[in-house]
Short mmCIF file of C-alpha atoms in Angstrom, two decimals:
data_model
loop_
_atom_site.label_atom_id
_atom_site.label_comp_id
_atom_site.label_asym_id
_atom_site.label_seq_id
_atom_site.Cartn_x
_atom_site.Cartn_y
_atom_site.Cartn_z
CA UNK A 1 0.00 0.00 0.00
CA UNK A 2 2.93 2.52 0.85
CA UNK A 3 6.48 2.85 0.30
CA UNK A 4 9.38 5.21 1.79
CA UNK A 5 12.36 6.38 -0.35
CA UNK A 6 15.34 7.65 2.58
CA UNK A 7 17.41 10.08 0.75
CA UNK A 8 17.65 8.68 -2.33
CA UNK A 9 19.19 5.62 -1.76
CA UNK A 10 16.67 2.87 0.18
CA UNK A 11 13.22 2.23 -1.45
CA UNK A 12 10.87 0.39 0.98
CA UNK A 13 7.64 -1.21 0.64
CA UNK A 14 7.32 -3.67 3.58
CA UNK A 15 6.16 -1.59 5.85
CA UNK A 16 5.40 -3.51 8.67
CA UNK A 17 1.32 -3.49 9.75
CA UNK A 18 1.12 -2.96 13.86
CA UNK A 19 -2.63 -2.53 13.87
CA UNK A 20 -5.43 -3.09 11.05
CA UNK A 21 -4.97 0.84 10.06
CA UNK A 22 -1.26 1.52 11.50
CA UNK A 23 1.91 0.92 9.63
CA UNK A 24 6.01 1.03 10.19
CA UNK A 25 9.12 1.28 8.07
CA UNK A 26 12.10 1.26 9.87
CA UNK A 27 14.86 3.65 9.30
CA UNK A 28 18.69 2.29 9.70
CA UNK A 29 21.56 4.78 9.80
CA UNK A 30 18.73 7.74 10.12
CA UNK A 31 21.61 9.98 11.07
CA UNK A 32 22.83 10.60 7.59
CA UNK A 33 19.47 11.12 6.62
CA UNK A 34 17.86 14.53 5.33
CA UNK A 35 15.03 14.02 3.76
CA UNK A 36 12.29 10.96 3.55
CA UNK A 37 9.61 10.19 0.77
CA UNK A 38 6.56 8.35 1.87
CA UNK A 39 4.07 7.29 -1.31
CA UNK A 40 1.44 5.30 -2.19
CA UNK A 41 2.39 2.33 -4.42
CA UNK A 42 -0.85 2.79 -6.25
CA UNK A 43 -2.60 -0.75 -5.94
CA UNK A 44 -4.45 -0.20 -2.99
CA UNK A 45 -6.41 3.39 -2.50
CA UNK A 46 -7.17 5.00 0.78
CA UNK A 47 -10.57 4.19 1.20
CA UNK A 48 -12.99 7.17 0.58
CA UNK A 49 -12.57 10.13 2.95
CA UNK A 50 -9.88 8.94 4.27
CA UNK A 51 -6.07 9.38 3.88
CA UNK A 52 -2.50 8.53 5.83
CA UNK A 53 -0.79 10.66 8.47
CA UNK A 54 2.73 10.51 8.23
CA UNK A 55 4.87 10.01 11.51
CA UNK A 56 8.51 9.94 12.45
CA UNK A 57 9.87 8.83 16.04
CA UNK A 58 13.61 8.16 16.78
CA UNK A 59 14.84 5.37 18.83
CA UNK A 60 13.91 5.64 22.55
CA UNK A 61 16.45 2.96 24.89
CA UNK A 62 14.15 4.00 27.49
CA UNK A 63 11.35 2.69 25.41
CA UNK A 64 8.94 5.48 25.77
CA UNK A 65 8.80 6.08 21.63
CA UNK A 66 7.57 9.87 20.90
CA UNK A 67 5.82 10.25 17.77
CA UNK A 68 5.72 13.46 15.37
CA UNK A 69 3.73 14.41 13.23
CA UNK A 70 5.36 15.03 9.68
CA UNK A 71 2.26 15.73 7.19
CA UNK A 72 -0.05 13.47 5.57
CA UNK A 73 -0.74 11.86 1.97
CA UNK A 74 -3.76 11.50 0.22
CA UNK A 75 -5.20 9.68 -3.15
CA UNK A 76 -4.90 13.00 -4.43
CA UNK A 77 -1.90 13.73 -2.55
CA UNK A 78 0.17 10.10 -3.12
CA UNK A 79 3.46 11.14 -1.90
CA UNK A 80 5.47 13.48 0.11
CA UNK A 81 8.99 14.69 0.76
CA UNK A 82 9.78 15.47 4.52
CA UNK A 83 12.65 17.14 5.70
CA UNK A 84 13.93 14.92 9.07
CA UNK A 85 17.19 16.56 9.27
CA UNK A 86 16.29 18.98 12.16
CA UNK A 87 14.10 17.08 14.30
CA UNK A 88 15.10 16.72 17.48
CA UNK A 89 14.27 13.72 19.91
CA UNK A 90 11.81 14.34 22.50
CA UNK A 91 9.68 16.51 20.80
CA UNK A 92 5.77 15.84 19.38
CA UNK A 93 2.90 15.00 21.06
CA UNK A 94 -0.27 13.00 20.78
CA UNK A 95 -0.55 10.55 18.26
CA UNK A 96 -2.33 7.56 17.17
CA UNK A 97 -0.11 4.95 17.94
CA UNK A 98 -1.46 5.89 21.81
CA UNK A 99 0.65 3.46 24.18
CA UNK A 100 0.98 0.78 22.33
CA UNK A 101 4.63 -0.64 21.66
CA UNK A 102 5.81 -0.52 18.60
CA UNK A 103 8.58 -2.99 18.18
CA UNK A 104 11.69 -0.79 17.34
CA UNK A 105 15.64 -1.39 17.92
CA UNK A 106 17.97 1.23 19.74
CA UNK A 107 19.71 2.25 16.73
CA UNK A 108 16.94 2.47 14.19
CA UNK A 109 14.04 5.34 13.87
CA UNK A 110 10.88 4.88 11.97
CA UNK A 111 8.01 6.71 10.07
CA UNK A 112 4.82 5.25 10.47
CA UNK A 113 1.57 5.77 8.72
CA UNK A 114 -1.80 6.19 10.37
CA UNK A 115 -5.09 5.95 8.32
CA UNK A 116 -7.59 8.83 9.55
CA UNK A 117 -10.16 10.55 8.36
CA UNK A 118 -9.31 13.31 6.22
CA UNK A 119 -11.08 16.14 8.19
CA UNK A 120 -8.97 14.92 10.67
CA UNK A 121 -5.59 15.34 8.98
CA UNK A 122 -6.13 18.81 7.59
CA UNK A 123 -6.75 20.29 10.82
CA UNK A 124 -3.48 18.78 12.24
CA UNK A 125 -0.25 20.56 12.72
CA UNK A 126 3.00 19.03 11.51
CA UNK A 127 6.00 19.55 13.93
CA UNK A 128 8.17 22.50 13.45
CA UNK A 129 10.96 21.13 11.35
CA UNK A 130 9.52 18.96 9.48
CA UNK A 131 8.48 21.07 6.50
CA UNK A 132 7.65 19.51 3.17
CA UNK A 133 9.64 20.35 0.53
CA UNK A 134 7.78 22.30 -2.87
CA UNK A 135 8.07 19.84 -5.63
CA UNK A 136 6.74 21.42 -8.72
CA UNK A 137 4.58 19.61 -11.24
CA UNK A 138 7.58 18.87 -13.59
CA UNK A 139 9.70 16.77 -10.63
CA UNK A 140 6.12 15.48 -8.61
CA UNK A 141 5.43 13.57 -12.38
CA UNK A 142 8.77 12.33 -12.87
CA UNK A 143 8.98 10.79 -9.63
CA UNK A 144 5.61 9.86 -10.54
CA UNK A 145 7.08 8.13 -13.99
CA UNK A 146 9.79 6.81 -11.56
CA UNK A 147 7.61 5.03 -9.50
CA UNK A 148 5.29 3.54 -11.71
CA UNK A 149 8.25 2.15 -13.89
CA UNK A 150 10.09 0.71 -11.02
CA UNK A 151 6.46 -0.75 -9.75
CA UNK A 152 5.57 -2.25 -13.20
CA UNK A 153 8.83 -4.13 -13.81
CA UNK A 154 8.65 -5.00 -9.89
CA UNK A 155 5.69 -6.74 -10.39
CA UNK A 156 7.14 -9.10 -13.12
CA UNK A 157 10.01 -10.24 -10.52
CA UNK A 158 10.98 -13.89 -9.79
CA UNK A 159 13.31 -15.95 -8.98
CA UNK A 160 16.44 -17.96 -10.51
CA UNK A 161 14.53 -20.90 -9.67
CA UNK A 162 11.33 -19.97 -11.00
CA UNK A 163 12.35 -18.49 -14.09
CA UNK A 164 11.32 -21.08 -17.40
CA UNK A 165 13.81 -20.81 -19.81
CA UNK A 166 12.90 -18.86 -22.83
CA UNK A 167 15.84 -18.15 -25.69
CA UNK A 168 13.95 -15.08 -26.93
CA UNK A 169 13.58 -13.36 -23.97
CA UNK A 170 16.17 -10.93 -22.10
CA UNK A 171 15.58 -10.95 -18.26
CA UNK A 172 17.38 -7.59 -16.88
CA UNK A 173 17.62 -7.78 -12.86
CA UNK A 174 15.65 -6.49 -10.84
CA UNK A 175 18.64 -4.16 -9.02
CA UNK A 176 19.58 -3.08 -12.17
CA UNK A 177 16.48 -1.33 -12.16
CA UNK A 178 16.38 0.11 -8.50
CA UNK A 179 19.96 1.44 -9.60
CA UNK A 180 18.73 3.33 -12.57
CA UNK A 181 15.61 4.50 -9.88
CA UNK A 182 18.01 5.90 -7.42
CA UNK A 183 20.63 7.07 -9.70
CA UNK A 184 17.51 9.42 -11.62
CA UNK A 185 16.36 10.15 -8.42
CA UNK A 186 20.13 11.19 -7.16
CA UNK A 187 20.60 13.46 -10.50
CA UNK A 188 16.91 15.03 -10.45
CA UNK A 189 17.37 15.96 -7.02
CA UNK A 190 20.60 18.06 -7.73
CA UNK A 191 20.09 19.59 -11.04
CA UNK A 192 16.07 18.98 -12.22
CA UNK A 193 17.31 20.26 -16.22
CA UNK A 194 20.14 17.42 -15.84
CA UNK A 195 18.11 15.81 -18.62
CA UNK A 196 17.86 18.39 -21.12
CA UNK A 197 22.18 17.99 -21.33
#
């Protein structure tokens, strides 16, 4: 249903499901981190009137996990780009993951996604810090483009041992592909005209 892109270089879409409406991705190395990109992988919608708000807590030893709020995403809205860079620990407040423990390690942080209704997520404020970055149209349909291509040729994975051998077909691997995704991504994000040399 979702997937989180962490700077550029880790695509994820096994988020992990803690509750029927509640899900995790876990973030190694989240100290070299700036920015994180959580989408929809657009083949199952948000069901009507509702949409996903989009969380961030770093690891707690103590085990009391603080949740904040980053933004939200939407059918209309499938993705976002959050700045994580200058959060600080400690800081947020209520959220919907209430009490419950969310199975995390000391050195990893995560960014979970909450499915509320969308009256509900407009009228929330996102932690200071945590602004989205503008994307104009030109980069939000290439990313777009990138997703859907990586998705599409995702879907036709297998493995070595399930592969049928077929003379007239190429295979290409499937990190091949991510490599090309995060190279794009890498060059987009630095110069968006890198294309046009």
């Amino acid at each position: 249903m979702f997937g989180c892109l962490v700077a550029g270089r880790l695509v994820q879409t096994d988020a992990q499901q803690v509750t029927g409406d509640k899900f995790v991705f876990n973030l190694p190395d989240y100290e070299n981190v700036n920015h994180v990109v959580v989408f929809m992988l657009g083949t199952v919608p948000f069901p009507a009137g509702m949409g996903g708000a989009v969380y961030f807590s770093f690891p707690d030893p103590v085990g009391g996990q603080v949740w904040q709020l980053l933004g939200f995403i939407t059918n209309d809205k499938p993705s976002a780009i959050f700045k994580i860079s200058q959060l600080k620990p400690g800081e947020g407040g209520e959220h919907p993951f209430g009490m419950m423990t969310v199975p995390q390690l000391a050195s990893v942080a995560q960014v979970g996604v909450s499915i509320e209704p969308l009256e509900q997520l407009v009228q929330q404020t996102p932690v200071s810090g945590a602004t989205v970055c503008a994307v104009d149209s030109f980069m939000q349909f290439t990313q777009k483009m990138l997703d859907s291509l990586y998705n599409f040729s995702s879907s036709f994975a297998v493995s070595q041992s399930q592969m049928t051998p077929n003379p007239s077909e190429m295979f290409i691997p499937a990190s091949s592909i991510l490599k090309w995704y995060e190279n794009f991504q890498r060059r987009m994000a630095q110069n968006p005209n890198f294309w046009k040399t």
